[in-house]
PDB file of C-alpha atoms and ligand atoms in Angstrom:
ATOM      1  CA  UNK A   1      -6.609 -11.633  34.635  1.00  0.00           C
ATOM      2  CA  UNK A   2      -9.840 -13.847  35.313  1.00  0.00           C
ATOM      3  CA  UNK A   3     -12.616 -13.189  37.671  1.00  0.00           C
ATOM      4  CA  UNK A   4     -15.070 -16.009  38.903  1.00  0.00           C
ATOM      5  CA  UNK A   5     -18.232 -15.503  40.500  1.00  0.00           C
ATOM      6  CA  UNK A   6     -19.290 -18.032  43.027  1.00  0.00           C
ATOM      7  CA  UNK A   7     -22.834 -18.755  43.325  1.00  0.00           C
ATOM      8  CA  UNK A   8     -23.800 -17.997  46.965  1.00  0.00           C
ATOM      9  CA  UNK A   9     -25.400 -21.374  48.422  1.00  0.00           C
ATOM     10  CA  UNK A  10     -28.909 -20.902  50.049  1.00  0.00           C
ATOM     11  CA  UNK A  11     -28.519 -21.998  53.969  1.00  0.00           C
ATOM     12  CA  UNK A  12     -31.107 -23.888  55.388  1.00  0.00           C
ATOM     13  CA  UNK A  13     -33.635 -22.902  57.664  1.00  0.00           C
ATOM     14  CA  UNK A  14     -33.887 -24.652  61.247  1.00  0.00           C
ATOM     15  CA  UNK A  15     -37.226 -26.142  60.765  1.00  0.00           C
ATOM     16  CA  UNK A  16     -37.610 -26.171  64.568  1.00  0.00           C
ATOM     17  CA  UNK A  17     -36.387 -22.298  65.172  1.00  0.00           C
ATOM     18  CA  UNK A  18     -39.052 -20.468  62.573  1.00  0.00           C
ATOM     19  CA  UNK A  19     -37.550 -17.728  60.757  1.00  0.00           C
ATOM     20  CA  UNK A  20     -33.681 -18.597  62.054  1.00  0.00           C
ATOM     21  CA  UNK A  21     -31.488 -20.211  59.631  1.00  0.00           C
ATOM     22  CA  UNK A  22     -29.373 -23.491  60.559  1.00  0.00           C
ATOM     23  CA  UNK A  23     -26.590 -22.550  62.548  1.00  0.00           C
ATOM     24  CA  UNK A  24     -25.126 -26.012  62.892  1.00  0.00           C
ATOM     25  CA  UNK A  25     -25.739 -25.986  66.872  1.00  0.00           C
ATOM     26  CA  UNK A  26     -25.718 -29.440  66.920  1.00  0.00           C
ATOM     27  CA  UNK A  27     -22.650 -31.656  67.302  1.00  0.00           C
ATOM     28  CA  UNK A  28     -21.771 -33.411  64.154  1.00  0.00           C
ATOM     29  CA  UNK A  29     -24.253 -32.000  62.009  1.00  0.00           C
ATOM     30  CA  UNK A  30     -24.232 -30.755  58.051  1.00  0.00           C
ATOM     31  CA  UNK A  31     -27.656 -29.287  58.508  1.00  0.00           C
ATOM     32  CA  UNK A  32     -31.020 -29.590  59.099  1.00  0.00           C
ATOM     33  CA  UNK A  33     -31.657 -33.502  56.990  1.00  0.00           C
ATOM     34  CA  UNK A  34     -29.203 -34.679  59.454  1.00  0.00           C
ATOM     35  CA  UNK A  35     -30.022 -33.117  62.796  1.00  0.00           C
ATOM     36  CA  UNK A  36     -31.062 -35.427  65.373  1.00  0.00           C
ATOM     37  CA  UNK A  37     -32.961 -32.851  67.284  1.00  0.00           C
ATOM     38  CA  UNK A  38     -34.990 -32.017  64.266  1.00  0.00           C
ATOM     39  CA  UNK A  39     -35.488 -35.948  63.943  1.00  0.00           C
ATOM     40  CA  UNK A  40     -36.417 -36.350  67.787  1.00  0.00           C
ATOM     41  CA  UNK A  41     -38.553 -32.646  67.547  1.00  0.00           C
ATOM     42  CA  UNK A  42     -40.789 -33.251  64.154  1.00  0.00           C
ATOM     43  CA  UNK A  43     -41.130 -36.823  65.340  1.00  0.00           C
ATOM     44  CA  UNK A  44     -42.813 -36.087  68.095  1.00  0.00           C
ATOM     45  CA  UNK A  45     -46.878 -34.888  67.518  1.00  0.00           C
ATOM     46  CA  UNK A  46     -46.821 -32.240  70.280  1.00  0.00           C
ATOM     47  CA  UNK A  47     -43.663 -30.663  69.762  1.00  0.00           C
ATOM     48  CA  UNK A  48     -44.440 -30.869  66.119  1.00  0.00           C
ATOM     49  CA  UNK A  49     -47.507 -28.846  66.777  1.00  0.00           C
ATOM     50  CA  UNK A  50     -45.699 -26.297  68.524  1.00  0.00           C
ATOM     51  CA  UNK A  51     -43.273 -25.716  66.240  1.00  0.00           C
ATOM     52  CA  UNK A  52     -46.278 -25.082  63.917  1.00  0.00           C
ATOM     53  CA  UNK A  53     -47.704 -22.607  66.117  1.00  0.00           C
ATOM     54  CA  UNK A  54     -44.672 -20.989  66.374  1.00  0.00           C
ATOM     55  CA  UNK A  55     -44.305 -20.501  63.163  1.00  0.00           C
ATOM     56  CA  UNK A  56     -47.970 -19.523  62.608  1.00  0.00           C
ATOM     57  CA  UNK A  57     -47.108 -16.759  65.642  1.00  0.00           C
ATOM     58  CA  UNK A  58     -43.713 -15.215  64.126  1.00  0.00           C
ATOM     59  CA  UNK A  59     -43.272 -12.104  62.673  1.00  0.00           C
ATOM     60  CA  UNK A  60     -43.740 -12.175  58.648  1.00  0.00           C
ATOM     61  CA  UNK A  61     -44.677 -15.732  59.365  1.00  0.00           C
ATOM     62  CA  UNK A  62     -43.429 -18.168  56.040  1.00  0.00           C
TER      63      UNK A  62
HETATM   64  S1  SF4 B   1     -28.281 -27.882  63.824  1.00  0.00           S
HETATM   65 FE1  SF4 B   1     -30.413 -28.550  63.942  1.00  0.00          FE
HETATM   66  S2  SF4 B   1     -31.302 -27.463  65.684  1.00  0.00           S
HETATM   67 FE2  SF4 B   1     -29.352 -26.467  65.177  1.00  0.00          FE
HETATM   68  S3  SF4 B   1     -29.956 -24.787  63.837  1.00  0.00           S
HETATM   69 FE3  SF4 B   1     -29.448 -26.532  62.519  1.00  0.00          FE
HETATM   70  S4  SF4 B   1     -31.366 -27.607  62.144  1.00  0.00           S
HETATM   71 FE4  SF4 B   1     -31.679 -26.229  63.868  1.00  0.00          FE
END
């Protein structure tokens, strides 16, 4: 009898929800490289900043 061990893949963070890992809320999505609100959010200046001072403000910040 064999056992295998699967490596446990590392999920993504949401880079626009600091601190909450990608939860694939978006339609038609594989994660956060191919999220169209991340696209529309980090493409924007302000929203960009406030993401950033989000993340600044959240508990054991990263
Ligand atoms: S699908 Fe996009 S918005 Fe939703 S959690 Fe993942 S990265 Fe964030």
């Amino acid at each position: 009898m064999s056992s295998t061990t699967r490596a446990a893949r590392p999920v993504p963070a949401c880079p626009i929800r600091p601190g909450e890992p990608c939860t694939l809320c978006q339609v038609d999505v594989t994660g956060p490289q191919d999220c169209g609100l991340v696209w529309l959010v980090m493409g924007d200046d302000e929203l960009r900043a406030g993401v950033h001072r989000s993340r600044l403000a959240a508990p054991g910040r990263r």
